[in-house]
Structures are given as structure tokens and as C-alpha cells.
Amino acid sequence: MVGVSSKKAAIKVGVLALQGAFARHQKVFHELSVDAIEVRTPANLEKVDALVMPGGESTTMSQLLESSQLFEPISRRLKEGLPVFGTCAGMILLSRTILDGRADQLSFDAINIDVQRNAYGRQIDSFEADIKIDSLDQPFHAVFIRAPRIVSLGSGVTPLAYCGDDVVLARQENVLVASFHPELADDVRLHELFLKGV
Amino acid sequence: MAKSEVTKTGSMVVKRGLAEMLKGGVIMDVVNADQAKIAEDAGACAVMALERVPADIRRDGGVARMSDPEMIEKIQAVVSIPVMAKARIGHFVEAQVLESLNVDFIDESEVLTPADESHHIDKFAFKPPFVCGATNLGEALRRISEGAALIRSKGEAGTGNIVEAVRHLRSIIGDIRKITKADSAELFEWAKRLQAPLPLVQEIAETGWLQVPLFCAGGIATPSDAALAMQLGAEAVFVGSGIFKSDDPSPRARAIVEATTHFRDAAIIAKVSRNLGAPMTGIGMDNIQERFAERGW
């Protein structure tokens, strides 16, 4: 036990804080007694052992990644194996291909998935659903906001949860992605799952 | 594979959820598809479709109403970010029309001419989330009790003058701080004084914050204005006339987006503030005929 808690206390998680629901992610880590700092600059990034890319507007974040000179250093850290958890817009940023994105929209190509933005419709179609996650006993209450859809999974990607026929949680090595918002659920289990891989 | 079948749309959770996603961003007023595209290109996290920006509404006078549905649809067609639109205070039919157009957020706005002088819209009756303006905490809590998923300061729209938004943010956030320190007996007095439901006041005492996000609107014209609002405690900003009434909208829009993200970093704010051309001229509070902020009850 001592070993586990001291290891956790030593971990510093970064939450990409260019735009979006970063504060909600920080709150979850706080509940887990894990240090979580905002990442807005390359200097912030250097301090972290893991990174969360939150929900928000992926087009906005894409531009701010460039203007804040974060795209290159994050790309490099991802290739070196930095554990990362992308939710909704964060998943879009980590994907291989973005369908219906802006022409100049950047993605890190860190996980072998193709995603379609706003694939379930506009806000009026945003929804909540209980989903079964492979490693969790009880269902997880998932909140989907103008959510993207994973339209294809390439090699090396493990699907971890479905909603209807769609994969909504997936992992490839150091990269975990969800098309929904675990940070809005008052449920720490997915953040714990992420930390296990850190 | 296990499948989930029970899904729920239009709940407070998904309404407030979208508000959460807009945090740290800039929502820009646009009056046509070209401006919407410029806004998205500059990094706006959403656009607000309206017929005239507040500065023009102020100049032209007359009754300001919901926008032409055709204009809203054209904007929806050219951008992939959320599209908001305004309905008049109390005009629930305009809100129904906006709902049928599938707008992502409805602003029950004092910038338009009020349609009802005592009732706001019952916002629980709609699937899209609502944002409402407030000048103080009591007003904010009354709007939340009617179903608003997001509160913004009213400021004084169309003036390019940040002074009223600062007043409103300081009032709302200052009272939240005081309530956090109040004892349980004092909360009854606070509810009475604010003319707000007691359970909402008690919840603030417990959590230290509003039930929904708090954004700033009204009078933002420069990157520093946006950062000021953020440092005071706003969680995102609306920019109305400030962008498209300036000399060169595109770089200014971009600069305001960057300043909102890096709101505590004066060096970045200084960098992005260079050579933006003239901001909108703006007007002093003594020289305005009508205060939009006084609309709403």
C-alpha cells in the first residue's frame, strides 16, 4: 500500500488547458489525490509524466497547439511513450485521420483510428448512456456532447467499450481515447484506469 | 458485446456539458456566413448568429428580434463549431423556432428588445441549452432556477467598454465568496436579499461556485479585456461588436483567442496585442441612451 500511494503522489499529470473542460479533469485527479497541472506552454509540458487532452472544440485547440508551440513537443513526447488520455475533442486530436475536420486541422496520429467529428448530430442529439467497460464490474455513465465517432480501427487498437455498435473507448499502447466525457460523470474509475498505465 | 440501450437527450447534464466544453474559449457574434467563417478560422469555440451586432442595434434603435432562420442555417452550413442564436427575453416562440432550427445554444438576450416585462422563458421546456445574462448573483440564480445551463455577465453590449462587465463579474463572484463564508442562518437572509431560491444559495455555500459555468459578455474589445475578464473569474468570453466593428477583424479575433487561453501570461498578451489596428471606438456610459443590462427581471 505504501508503495502504491507514494508512487501515485510522485506522478504529475498534465491537463492540456488551451480550451475546453480541463478544469473538470483536474478536479477528478484532485479527488484521486494526484497532482494535475495545466499545460499551456512547452515549459509546462516538460514537468509532466502523463497528459490528458480534454473535451472542447478540436478546431480551436488545433490552432492553439500551433500558436502556443506545443504541437511539436507533444508529438515528440507521444512518440517517446508519454501516457495520454484523450476525451472527445482530445480523441480527435490523437487520431490518425479526422473526417469532416477543417482542412488545416492538425492531429497527432498517435492512435490508429479514423474519427468523424459531430457524428451523432448537433447539441440537440447529445446524450447520456450507461455503457459496459471491459475491466469494470459496474456500468459507466457516459455523457456524449456533440460527440465524435470512431469510424474505423486499425491494427494495434483494442476496443474497450461500446455504445450501440460504436467503439467509444479504445487503447493502443500509451494512448487511451474516449468519445465521451468521463470528467463529467462524477466517477473516477476511468481516470484510475488511465493512471494504472502511467 | 454488451450494448447500452437506455439513452437520454436534452437533460441538464448534457446541457451543462456543452457549457463545460466552451470554457476557456471565445464565442464570437457574427451576422453572416462570411463572418462565421472568419470567426472559426480565428479559433472561436462557437459563434453567435444575430442580425445586427449590438453596436448597430444601439445606433439604429427600433425593435431588435430573433435572426432570419435562413441566415442561421447558412451559418450552420459553413462552420463545424457550435452555433448559438438569440431569442428575446420571454419570447418562447422565438426559442421554439430556434429549437426547430437545431441551434446548439439559445441566448435569452437583453440585447434584443424584451417581449415580456415580467416573465423569462421556461428553459426546462426546451432541448437545447440556454445562456442568460446577469448583472448580479440574484439574477443569475433566478435564471438558473428557470433552467439556464450557462450564465454570462450582461456587461453593456455594443459599447466596447468593459466597465459594466467588470462590475457584474465582481458583484456575482464577490457575493459567491461571501456566501461561502456565511453560516447556515445567514443563508436564509442571503436568499431573501438576492430574491433567489434558498436551495441554490445553500448549494453555493457548499460548493463555492455557481451550479453552471460563468462567462463574461458585454464590452470586450481587446485581448487585455478578455484576459481581465478571465483573471476576475470568468470561465470564457463572448465578444460581440468588438471584433467585427474593429478595423481588422481577423487578427484581432485570433489575438483575443490567444489572450483568453494565456490570460495570466502578460508577455503573451503583449505579443498578441501588437499591430492589431484600431479597436472599435466605443462609448462611455454617460453617453448611452439606453442600458441593455437593465432589461431582464
GROMACS .gro file of C-alpha atoms in nm:
model
  495
    1MET     CA    1   0.000   0.000   0.000
    2VAL     CA    2   0.273   0.243   0.095
    3GLY     CA    3   0.444   0.173  -0.234
    4VAL     CA    4   0.129   0.244  -0.435
    5SER     CA    5   0.042   0.570  -0.262
    6SER     CA    6   0.394   0.707  -0.275
    7LYS     CA    7   0.417   0.621  -0.643
    8LYS     CA    8   0.089   0.800  -0.708
    9ALA     CA    9   0.193   1.102  -0.507
   10ALA     CA   10   0.502   1.133  -0.724
   11ILE     CA   11   0.313   1.132  -1.053
   12LYS     CA   12   0.241   1.468  -1.210
   13VAL     CA   13  -0.036   1.463  -1.466
   14GLY     CA   14  -0.070   1.746  -1.714
   15VAL     CA   15  -0.407   1.854  -1.848
   16LEU     CA   16  -0.391   2.037  -2.180
   17ALA     CA   17  -0.553   2.368  -2.088
   18LEU     CA   18  -0.574   2.553  -2.419
   19GLN     CA   19  -0.954   2.541  -2.424
   20GLY     CA   20  -1.233   2.314  -2.301
   21ALA     CA   21  -1.319   2.107  -1.994
   22PHE     CA   22  -0.967   2.089  -1.849
   23ALA     CA   23  -1.072   2.203  -1.500
   24ARG     CA   24  -1.314   1.911  -1.468
   25HIS     CA   25  -1.032   1.664  -1.540
   26GLN     CA   26  -0.814   1.835  -1.280
   27LYS     CA   27  -1.095   1.801  -1.028
   28VAL     CA   28  -1.113   1.425  -1.084
   29PHE     CA   29  -0.737   1.385  -1.036
   30HIS     CA   30  -0.762   1.601  -0.725
   31GLU     CA   31  -1.022   1.359  -0.586
   32LEU     CA   32  -0.773   1.080  -0.654
   33SER     CA   33  -0.502   1.280  -0.471
   34VAL     CA   34  -0.297   1.302  -0.789
   35ASP     CA   35  -0.120   1.625  -0.877
   36ALA     CA   36  -0.262   1.762  -1.204
   37ILE     CA   37  -0.128   2.083  -1.360
   38GLU     CA   38  -0.249   2.293  -1.652
   39VAL     CA   39  -0.041   2.265  -1.968
   40ARG     CA   40  -0.040   2.576  -2.185
   41THR     CA   41   0.327   2.608  -2.275
   42PRO     CA   42   0.622   2.382  -2.365
   43ALA     CA   43   0.769   2.460  -2.020
   44ASN     CA   44   0.454   2.322  -1.852
   45LEU     CA   45   0.476   2.009  -2.066
   46GLU     CA   46   0.830   1.930  -1.953
   47LYS     CA   47   0.710   1.884  -1.595
   48VAL     CA   48   0.450   1.613  -1.659
   49ASP     CA   49   0.459   1.232  -1.659
   50ALA     CA   50   0.126   1.188  -1.835
   51LEU     CA   51  -0.112   1.408  -2.032
   52VAL     CA   52  -0.488   1.446  -2.065
   53MET     CA   53  -0.640   1.608  -2.371
   54PRO     CA   54  -0.987   1.724  -2.266
   55GLY     CA   55  -1.312   1.783  -2.444
   56GLY     CA   56  -1.378   2.120  -2.605
   57GLU     CA   57  -1.350   2.245  -2.962
   58SER     CA   58  -1.089   2.046  -3.151
   59THR     CA   59  -1.052   2.314  -3.421
   60THR     CA   60  -0.979   2.578  -3.156
   61MET     CA   61  -0.732   2.352  -2.976
   62SER     CA   62  -0.561   2.261  -3.302
   63GLN     CA   63  -0.487   2.627  -3.373
   64LEU     CA   64  -0.377   2.697  -3.018
   65LEU     CA   65  -0.144   2.395  -3.023
   66GLU     CA   66   0.040   2.568  -3.307
   67SER     CA   67   0.037   2.924  -3.175
   68SER     CA   68   0.147   2.801  -2.830
   69GLN     CA   69   0.428   2.598  -2.989
   70LEU     CA   70   0.304   2.280  -2.826
   71PHE     CA   71   0.237   2.061  -3.129
   72GLU     CA   72   0.597   1.954  -3.191
   73PRO     CA   73   0.697   1.886  -2.829
   74ILE     CA   74   0.376   1.691  -2.759
   75SER     CA   75   0.427   1.492  -3.078
   76ARG     CA   76   0.778   1.403  -2.966
   77ARG     CA   77   0.671   1.303  -2.614
   78LEU     CA   78   0.392   1.086  -2.757
   79LYS     CA   79   0.642   0.900  -2.974
   80GLU     CA   80   0.861   0.850  -2.666
   81GLY     CA   81   0.566   0.679  -2.495
   82LEU     CA   82   0.407   0.958  -2.287
   83PRO     CA   83   0.083   0.813  -2.147
   84VAL     CA   84  -0.207   1.018  -2.282
   85PHE     CA   85  -0.584   1.011  -2.233
   86GLY     CA   86  -0.792   1.196  -2.493
   87THR     CA   87  -1.161   1.256  -2.435
   88CYS     CA   88  -1.394   1.373  -2.715
   89ALA     CA   89  -1.200   1.660  -2.878
   90GLY     CA   90  -0.887   1.509  -2.724
   91MET     CA   91  -0.961   1.183  -2.903
   92ILE     CA   92  -0.999   1.374  -3.229
   93LEU     CA   93  -0.658   1.536  -3.178
   94LEU     CA   94  -0.492   1.197  -3.116
   95SER     CA   95  -0.647   1.017  -3.411
   96ARG     CA   96  -0.489   0.912  -3.739
   97THR     CA   97  -0.749   1.076  -3.964
   98ILE     CA   98  -1.017   1.335  -3.896
   99LEU     CA   99  -1.321   1.320  -4.121
  100ASP     CA  100  -1.522   1.643  -4.151
  101GLY     CA  101  -1.245   1.841  -3.989
  102ARG     CA  102  -1.108   2.169  -4.109
  103ALA     CA  103  -0.855   2.138  -4.391
  104ASP     CA  104  -0.581   2.286  -4.173
  105GLN     CA  105  -0.673   2.086  -3.863
  106LEU     CA  106  -0.383   1.904  -3.701
  107SER     CA  107  -0.387   1.561  -3.544
  108PHE     CA  108  -0.109   1.369  -3.369
  109ASP     CA  109  -0.164   1.038  -3.547
  110ALA     CA  110  -0.094   0.867  -3.214
  111ILE     CA  111  -0.367   0.602  -3.236
  112ASN     CA  112  -0.475   0.405  -3.539
  113ILE     CA  113  -0.834   0.527  -3.558
  114ASP     CA  114  -1.031   0.739  -3.801
  115VAL     CA  115  -1.285   0.968  -3.640
  116GLN     CA  116  -1.578   1.167  -3.767
  117ARG     CA  117  -1.649   1.496  -3.589
  118ASN     CA  118  -2.000   1.575  -3.458
  119ALA     CA  119  -2.106   1.235  -3.593
  120TYR     CA  120  -2.414   1.199  -3.374
  121GLY     CA  121  -2.560   1.536  -3.477
  122ARG     CA  122  -2.583   1.877  -3.315
  123GLN     CA  123  -2.628   1.955  -2.943
  124ILE     CA  124  -2.994   1.853  -2.954
  125ASP     CA  125  -2.869   1.494  -3.012
  126SER     CA  126  -2.613   1.498  -2.728
  127PHE     CA  127  -2.697   1.212  -2.491
  128GLU     CA  128  -2.624   1.012  -2.177
  129ALA     CA  129  -2.599   0.633  -2.171
  130ASP     CA  130  -2.478   0.360  -1.936
  131ILE     CA  131  -2.204   0.161  -2.102
  132LYS     CA  132  -2.025  -0.158  -2.007
  133ILE     CA  133  -1.648  -0.124  -1.987
  134ASP     CA  134  -1.443  -0.443  -2.013
  135SER     CA  135  -1.237  -0.411  -1.698
  136LEU     CA  136  -1.506  -0.254  -1.476
  137ASP     CA  137  -1.773  -0.451  -1.286
  138GLN     CA  138  -2.043  -0.185  -1.288
  139PRO     CA  139  -2.161   0.012  -1.593
  140PHE     CA  140  -2.015   0.359  -1.652
  141HIS     CA  141  -2.245   0.656  -1.702
  142ALA     CA  142  -2.116   0.812  -2.024
  143VAL     CA  143  -2.200   1.166  -2.137
  144PHE     CA  144  -2.172   1.232  -2.511
  145ILE     CA  145  -2.163   1.600  -2.617
  146ARG     CA  146  -2.170   1.665  -2.993
  147ALA     CA  147  -1.958   1.354  -2.989
  148PRO     CA  148  -1.717   1.223  -3.249
  149ARG     CA  149  -1.749   0.866  -3.373
  150ILE     CA  150  -1.468   0.619  -3.428
  151VAL     CA  151  -1.546   0.505  -3.782
  152SER     CA  152  -1.257   0.263  -3.822
  153LEU     CA  153  -0.999   0.093  -3.604
  154GLY     CA  154  -0.661  -0.001  -3.745
  155SER     CA  155  -0.417  -0.263  -3.625
  156GLY     CA  156  -0.294  -0.247  -3.268
  157VAL     CA  157  -0.606  -0.079  -3.132
  158THR     CA  158  -0.805  -0.258  -2.861
  159PRO     CA  159  -1.171  -0.164  -2.822
  160LEU     CA  160  -1.262  -0.137  -2.451
  161ALA     CA  161  -1.628  -0.031  -2.462
  162TYR     CA  162  -1.920   0.000  -2.698
  163CYS     CA  163  -2.230   0.216  -2.716
  164GLY     CA  164  -2.470   0.056  -2.959
  165ASP     CA  165  -2.241  -0.066  -3.237
  166ASP     CA  166  -1.981   0.205  -3.189
  167VAL     CA  167  -1.650   0.167  -3.011
  168VAL     CA  168  -1.643   0.451  -2.759
  169LEU     CA  169  -1.331   0.366  -2.557
  170ALA     CA  170  -1.010   0.227  -2.706
  171ARG     CA  171  -0.644   0.185  -2.630
  172GLN     CA  172  -0.324   0.148  -2.830
  173GLU     CA  173  -0.013   0.119  -2.615
  174ASN     CA  174   0.032   0.454  -2.434
  175VAL     CA  175  -0.278   0.611  -2.587
  176LEU     CA  176  -0.626   0.585  -2.433
  177VAL     CA  177  -0.921   0.756  -2.601
  178ALA     CA  178  -1.291   0.802  -2.523
  179SER     CA  179  -1.554   0.962  -2.744
  180PHE     CA  180  -1.747   1.061  -2.429
  181HIS     CA  181  -1.670   1.270  -2.118
  182PRO     CA  182  -1.564   1.070  -1.811
  183GLU     CA  183  -1.478   1.404  -1.647
  184LEU     CA  184  -1.848   1.495  -1.636
  185ALA     CA  185  -1.960   1.170  -1.471
  186ASP     CA  186  -1.868   1.208  -1.101
  187ASP     CA  187  -1.696   0.873  -1.144
  188VAL     CA  188  -1.321   0.836  -1.105
  189ARG     CA  189  -1.285   0.483  -1.246
  190LEU     CA  190  -1.169   0.571  -1.596
  191HIS     CA  191  -0.911   0.816  -1.463
  192GLU     CA  192  -0.791   0.536  -1.233
  193LEU     CA  193  -0.772   0.302  -1.531
  194PHE     CA  194  -0.562   0.561  -1.713
  195LEU     CA  195  -0.329   0.607  -1.413
  196LYS     CA  196  -0.266   0.232  -1.398
  197GLY     CA  197  -0.087   0.266  -1.730
  198VAL     CA  198   0.128   0.558  -1.609
  199MET     CA  199  -2.057  -0.733  -2.672
  200ALA     CA  200  -2.275  -0.566  -2.412
  201LYS     CA  201  -2.473  -0.284  -2.560
  202SER     CA  202  -2.633   0.005  -2.384
  203GLU     CA  203  -2.984   0.087  -2.490
  204VAL     CA  204  -3.102   0.348  -2.241
  205THR     CA  205  -3.005   0.686  -2.374
  206LYS     CA  206  -3.125   1.027  -2.267
  207THR     CA  207  -3.111   1.357  -2.460
  208GLY     CA  208  -3.189   1.714  -2.356
  209SER     CA  209  -3.103   1.656  -1.986
  210MET     CA  210  -2.943   1.919  -1.764
  211VAL     CA  211  -2.628   1.704  -1.769
  212VAL     CA  212  -2.585   1.732  -2.146
  213LYS     CA  213  -2.693   2.097  -2.144
  214ARG     CA  214  -2.437   2.195  -1.882
  215GLY     CA  215  -2.196   1.958  -2.052
  216LEU     CA  216  -2.181   2.172  -2.365
  217ALA     CA  217  -2.127   2.481  -2.149
  218GLU     CA  218  -1.829   2.300  -1.991
  219MET     CA  219  -1.684   2.234  -2.338
  220LEU     CA  220  -1.688   2.606  -2.424
  221LYS     CA  221  -1.474   2.702  -2.124
  222GLY     CA  222  -1.150   2.882  -2.192
  223GLY     CA  223  -1.281   2.981  -2.533
  224VAL     CA  224  -1.416   3.279  -2.723
  225ILE     CA  225  -1.770   3.292  -2.860
  226MET     CA  226  -1.799   3.549  -3.137
  227ASP     CA  227  -2.100   3.744  -3.261
  228VAL     CA  228  -2.145   3.707  -3.637
  229VAL     CA  229  -2.411   3.843  -3.873
  230ASN     CA  230  -2.345   3.632  -4.183
  231ALA     CA  231  -2.173   3.320  -4.310
  232ASP     CA  232  -1.856   3.507  -4.414
  233GLN     CA  233  -1.805   3.641  -4.065
  234ALA     CA  234  -1.880   3.297  -3.917
  235LYS     CA  235  -1.603   3.150  -4.130
  236ILE     CA  236  -1.360   3.423  -4.022
  237ALA     CA  237  -1.452   3.353  -3.660
  238GLU     CA  238  -1.397   2.977  -3.694
  239ASP     CA  239  -1.069   3.037  -3.880
  240ALA     CA  240  -0.954   3.257  -3.592
  241GLY     CA  241  -1.022   2.983  -3.335
  242ALA     CA  242  -1.366   3.074  -3.198
  243CYS     CA  243  -1.511   2.786  -2.991
  244ALA     CA  244  -1.863   2.885  -3.103
  245VAL     CA  245  -2.040   3.160  -3.293
  246MET     CA  246  -2.349   3.362  -3.201
  247ALA     CA  247  -2.568   3.427  -3.504
  248LEU     CA  248  -2.754   3.756  -3.488
  249GLU     CA  249  -2.899   4.008  -3.731
  250ARG     CA  250  -2.704   4.311  -3.618
  251VAL     CA  251  -2.416   4.334  -3.373
  252PRO     CA  252  -2.513   4.520  -3.054
  253ALA     CA  253  -2.328   4.839  -3.161
  254ASP     CA  254  -2.556   4.860  -3.466
  255ILE     CA  255  -2.867   4.777  -3.265
  256ARG     CA  256  -2.772   5.064  -3.035
  257ARG     CA  257  -2.713   5.300  -3.329
  258ASP     CA  258  -3.021   5.207  -3.534
  259GLY     CA  259  -3.270   5.175  -3.249
  260GLY     CA  260  -3.608   5.016  -3.319
  261VAL     CA  261  -3.711   4.667  -3.212
  262ALA     CA  262  -3.436   4.403  -3.223
  263ARG     CA  263  -3.562   4.049  -3.283
  264MET     CA  264  -3.452   3.692  -3.346
  265SER     CA  265  -3.248   3.648  -3.666
  266ASP     CA  266  -3.379   3.530  -4.000
  267PRO     CA  267  -3.381   3.146  -3.994
  268GLU     CA  268  -3.224   3.144  -4.340
  269MET     CA  269  -2.923   3.337  -4.210
  270ILE     CA  270  -2.886   3.096  -3.917
  271GLU     CA  271  -2.897   2.795  -4.149
  272LYS     CA  272  -2.636   2.947  -4.379
  273ILE     CA  273  -2.406   2.990  -4.082
  274GLN     CA  274  -2.472   2.633  -3.966
  275ALA     CA  275  -2.379   2.515  -4.313
  276VAL     CA  276  -2.036   2.680  -4.324
  277VAL     CA  277  -1.895   2.615  -3.975
  278SER     CA  278  -1.843   2.296  -3.774
  279ILE     CA  279  -1.830   2.465  -3.432
  280PRO     CA  280  -2.147   2.518  -3.222
  281VAL     CA  281  -2.389   2.783  -3.348
  282MET     CA  282  -2.582   2.988  -3.094
  283ALA     CA  283  -2.866   3.231  -3.160
  284LYS     CA  284  -3.059   3.489  -2.961
  285ALA     CA  285  -3.424   3.500  -2.861
  286ARG     CA  286  -3.593   3.798  -2.695
  287ILE     CA  287  -3.645   3.779  -2.318
  288GLY     CA  288  -3.974   3.595  -2.257
  289HIS     CA  289  -4.029   3.522  -2.628
  290PHE     CA  290  -4.071   3.147  -2.603
  291VAL     CA  291  -4.194   3.117  -2.962
  292GLU     CA  292  -3.869   3.259  -3.095
  293ALA     CA  293  -3.700   2.998  -2.874
  294GLN     CA  294  -3.923   2.726  -3.023
  295VAL     CA  295  -3.820   2.837  -3.371
  296LEU     CA  296  -3.453   2.829  -3.276
  297GLU     CA  297  -3.503   2.481  -3.128
  298SER     CA  298  -3.660   2.364  -3.454
  299LEU     CA  299  -3.357   2.502  -3.640
  300ASN     CA  300  -3.135   2.284  -3.421
  301VAL     CA  301  -2.925   2.567  -3.282
  302ASP     CA  302  -2.674   2.443  -3.025
  303PHE     CA  303  -2.738   2.710  -2.760
  304ILE     CA  304  -3.015   2.970  -2.720
  305ASP     CA  305  -2.926   3.308  -2.569
  306GLU     CA  306  -3.228   3.465  -2.400
  307SER     CA  307  -3.078   3.804  -2.451
  308GLU     CA  308  -3.126   4.156  -2.319
  309VAL     CA  309  -2.953   4.281  -2.635
  310LEU     CA  310  -3.280   4.213  -2.819
  311THR     CA  311  -3.594   4.405  -2.725
  312PRO     CA  312  -3.775   4.219  -2.441
  313ALA     CA  313  -4.105   4.054  -2.531
  314ASP     CA  314  -4.226   4.009  -2.173
  315GLU     CA  315  -4.169   4.251  -1.888
  316SER     CA  316  -4.216   4.005  -1.604
  317HIS     CA  317  -4.151   3.652  -1.725
  318HIS     CA  318  -3.844   3.486  -1.863
  319ILE     CA  319  -3.870   3.172  -2.077
  320ASP     CA  320  -3.926   2.838  -1.900
  321LYS     CA  321  -3.598   2.695  -2.021
  322PHE     CA  322  -3.663   2.344  -1.890
  323ALA     CA  323  -3.922   2.307  -2.167
  324PHE     CA  324  -3.653   2.305  -2.437
  325LYS     CA  325  -3.396   2.056  -2.558
  326PRO     CA  326  -3.116   2.299  -2.646
  327PRO     CA  327  -2.938   2.461  -2.352
  328PHE     CA  328  -2.993   2.829  -2.269
  329VAL     CA  329  -2.749   3.101  -2.173
  330CYS     CA  330  -2.879   3.409  -1.990
  331GLY     CA  331  -2.723   3.737  -1.883
  332ALA     CA  332  -2.698   3.854  -1.525
  333THR     CA  333  -2.580   4.171  -1.351
  334ASN     CA  334  -2.571   4.017  -1.003
  335LEU     CA  335  -2.591   3.683  -0.825
  336GLY     CA  336  -2.966   3.704  -0.757
  337GLU     CA  337  -3.038   3.745  -1.126
  338ALA     CA  338  -2.801   3.459  -1.208
  339LEU     CA  339  -2.975   3.224  -0.962
  340ARG     CA  340  -3.321   3.317  -1.087
  341ARG     CA  341  -3.212   3.228  -1.441
  342ILE     CA  342  -3.061   2.902  -1.318
  343SER     CA  343  -3.385   2.821  -1.137
  344GLU     CA  344  -3.564   2.869  -1.471
  345GLY     CA  345  -3.330   2.619  -1.636
  346ALA     CA  346  -3.035   2.821  -1.772
  347ALA     CA  347  -2.730   2.599  -1.835
  348LEU     CA  348  -2.485   2.889  -1.856
  349ILE     CA  349  -2.469   3.241  -1.712
  350ARG     CA  350  -2.285   3.533  -1.865
  351SER     CA  351  -2.235   3.881  -1.729
  352LYS     CA  352  -2.452   4.126  -1.919
  353GLY     CA  353  -2.195   4.399  -1.932
  354GLU     CA  354  -2.313   4.676  -2.162
  355ALA     CA  355  -2.324   4.528  -2.508
  356GLY     CA  356  -2.226   4.734  -2.810
  357THR     CA  357  -2.021   4.990  -2.617
  358GLY     CA  358  -1.671   4.845  -2.645
  359ASN     CA  359  -1.645   4.944  -2.279
  360ILE     CA  360  -1.558   4.672  -2.029
  361VAL     CA  361  -1.656   4.866  -1.717
  362GLU     CA  362  -2.005   4.719  -1.676
  363ALA     CA  363  -1.893   4.359  -1.730
  364VAL     CA  364  -1.629   4.411  -1.462
  365ARG     CA  365  -1.894   4.547  -1.228
  366HIS     CA  366  -2.119   4.246  -1.291
  367LEU     CA  367  -1.844   3.986  -1.256
  368ARG     CA  368  -1.717   4.145  -0.935
  369SER     CA  369  -2.069   4.154  -0.795
  370ILE     CA  370  -2.151   3.792  -0.881
  371ILE     CA  371  -1.817   3.644  -0.777
  372GLY     CA  372  -1.783   3.870  -0.471
  373ASP     CA  373  -2.120   3.754  -0.339
  374ILE     CA  374  -2.031   3.389  -0.406
  375ARG     CA  375  -1.719   3.438  -0.190
  376LYS     CA  376  -1.923   3.594   0.090
  377ILE     CA  377  -2.182   3.316   0.078
  378THR     CA  378  -1.908   3.057   0.103
  379LYS     CA  379  -1.814   3.213   0.438
  380ALA     CA  380  -2.171   3.263   0.567
  381ASP     CA  381  -2.320   3.043   0.840
  382SER     CA  382  -2.640   2.847   0.784
  383ALA     CA  383  -2.867   3.111   0.942
  384GLU     CA  384  -2.719   3.383   0.722
  385LEU     CA  385  -2.803   3.184   0.411
  386PHE     CA  386  -3.176   3.249   0.467
  387GLU     CA  387  -3.101   3.621   0.469
  388TRP     CA  388  -2.889   3.586   0.155
  389ALA     CA  389  -3.171   3.408  -0.028
  390LYS     CA  390  -3.412   3.682   0.073
  391ARG     CA  391  -3.176   3.961  -0.024
  392LEU     CA  392  -3.090   3.801  -0.360
  393GLN     CA  393  -3.454   3.707  -0.428
  394ALA     CA  394  -3.322   3.364  -0.517
  395PRO     CA  395  -3.426   3.010  -0.420
  396LEU     CA  396  -3.274   2.905  -0.085
  397PRO     CA  397  -3.157   2.559  -0.204
  398LEU     CA  398  -2.947   2.721  -0.477
  399VAL     CA  399  -2.791   2.960  -0.224
  400GLN     CA  400  -2.717   2.666   0.010
  401GLU     CA  401  -2.559   2.476  -0.275
  402ILE     CA  402  -2.325   2.767  -0.348
  403ALA     CA  403  -2.226   2.777   0.019
  404GLU     CA  404  -2.131   2.413  -0.010
  405THR     CA  405  -1.955   2.405  -0.348
  406GLY     CA  406  -1.815   2.759  -0.360
  407TRP     CA  407  -1.936   2.816  -0.716
  408LEU     CA  408  -2.243   2.858  -0.935
  409GLN     CA  409  -2.433   2.547  -1.048
  410VAL     CA  410  -2.340   2.630  -1.409
  411PRO     CA  411  -2.038   2.794  -1.575
  412LEU     CA  412  -2.000   3.172  -1.563
  413PHE     CA  413  -1.879   3.353  -1.876
  414CYS     CA  414  -1.820   3.720  -1.947
  415ALA     CA  415  -2.006   3.923  -2.210
  416GLY     CA  416  -2.056   4.289  -2.287
  417GLY     CA  417  -1.786   4.534  -2.387
  418ILE     CA  418  -1.482   4.317  -2.464
  419ALA     CA  419  -1.280   4.490  -2.739
  420THR     CA  420  -0.915   4.395  -2.682
  421PRO     CA  421  -0.704   4.091  -2.584
  422SER     CA  422  -0.641   4.258  -2.246
  423ASP     CA  423  -1.016   4.299  -2.189
  424ALA     CA  424  -1.063   3.925  -2.242
  425ALA     CA  425  -0.776   3.839  -2.008
  426LEU     CA  426  -0.912   4.082  -1.746
  427ALA     CA  427  -1.246   3.903  -1.751
  428MET     CA  428  -1.071   3.566  -1.717
  429GLN     CA  429  -0.848   3.682  -1.430
  430LEU     CA  430  -1.155   3.815  -1.250
  431GLY     CA  431  -1.300   3.464  -1.263
  432ALA     CA  432  -1.499   3.436  -1.587
  433GLU     CA  433  -1.455   3.092  -1.745
  434ALA     CA  434  -1.485   3.201  -2.110
  435VAL     CA  435  -1.576   3.516  -2.302
  436PHE     CA  436  -1.833   3.634  -2.552
  437VAL     CA  437  -1.715   3.903  -2.791
  438GLY     CA  438  -1.988   4.091  -2.973
  439SER     CA  439  -1.921   4.411  -3.162
  440GLY     CA  440  -1.556   4.411  -3.051
  441ILE     CA  441  -1.436   4.200  -3.342
  442PHE     CA  442  -1.636   4.293  -3.649
  443LYS     CA  443  -1.658   4.663  -3.557
  444SER     CA  444  -1.280   4.688  -3.539
  445ASP     CA  445  -1.051   4.788  -3.827
  446ASP     CA  446  -0.916   4.442  -3.896
  447PRO     CA  447  -1.136   4.165  -3.751
  448SER     CA  448  -0.935   3.852  -3.831
  449PRO     CA  449  -0.607   3.925  -3.646
  450ARG     CA  450  -0.797   4.080  -3.357
  451ALA     CA  451  -1.017   3.771  -3.325
  452ARG     CA  452  -0.708   3.549  -3.325
  453ALA     CA  453  -0.537   3.767  -3.065
  454ILE     CA  454  -0.840   3.758  -2.834
  455VAL     CA  455  -0.848   3.377  -2.862
  456GLU     CA  456  -0.481   3.354  -2.762
  457ALA     CA  457  -0.519   3.606  -2.479
  458THR     CA  458  -0.815   3.410  -2.340
  459THR     CA  459  -0.608   3.091  -2.327
  460HIS     CA  460  -0.295   3.258  -2.186
  461PHE     CA  461  -0.486   3.501  -1.967
  462ARG     CA  462  -0.230   3.502  -1.685
  463ASP     CA  463   0.072   3.548  -1.915
  464ALA     CA  464   0.129   3.920  -1.970
  465ALA     CA  465   0.416   3.859  -2.213
  466ILE     CA  466   0.191   3.660  -2.446
  467ILE     CA  467  -0.089   3.916  -2.414
  468ALA     CA  468   0.161   4.189  -2.503
  469LYS     CA  469   0.285   3.990  -2.801
  470VAL     CA  470  -0.060   3.925  -2.947
  471SER     CA  471  -0.173   4.284  -2.886
  472ARG     CA  472   0.081   4.432  -3.127
  473ASN     CA  473  -0.030   4.596  -3.452
  474LEU     CA  474  -0.395   4.498  -3.441
  475GLY     CA  475  -0.517   4.826  -3.589
  476ALA     CA  476  -0.783   5.034  -3.419
  477PRO     CA  477  -1.031   4.862  -3.187
  478MET     CA  478  -1.396   4.962  -3.208
  479THR     CA  479  -1.428   5.323  -3.098
  480GLY     CA  480  -1.652   5.251  -2.803
  481ILE     CA  481  -1.866   5.481  -2.592
  482GLY     CA  482  -1.866   5.599  -2.232
  483MET     CA  483  -2.150   5.502  -2.002
  484ASP     CA  484  -2.264   5.865  -1.961
  485ASN     CA  485  -2.325   5.890  -2.333
  486ILE     CA  486  -2.557   5.595  -2.387
  487GLN     CA  487  -2.929   5.638  -2.431
  488GLU     CA  488  -3.042   5.301  -2.309
  489ARG     CA  489  -2.883   5.043  -2.084
  490PHE     CA  490  -2.947   4.693  -2.218
  491ALA     CA  491  -2.834   4.550  -1.883
  492GLU     CA  492  -3.144   4.691  -1.713
  493ARG     CA  493  -3.359   4.462  -1.924
  494GLY     CA  494  -3.449   4.135  -1.752
  495TRP     CA  495  -3.603   4.070  -1.411
   0.00000   0.00000   0.00000
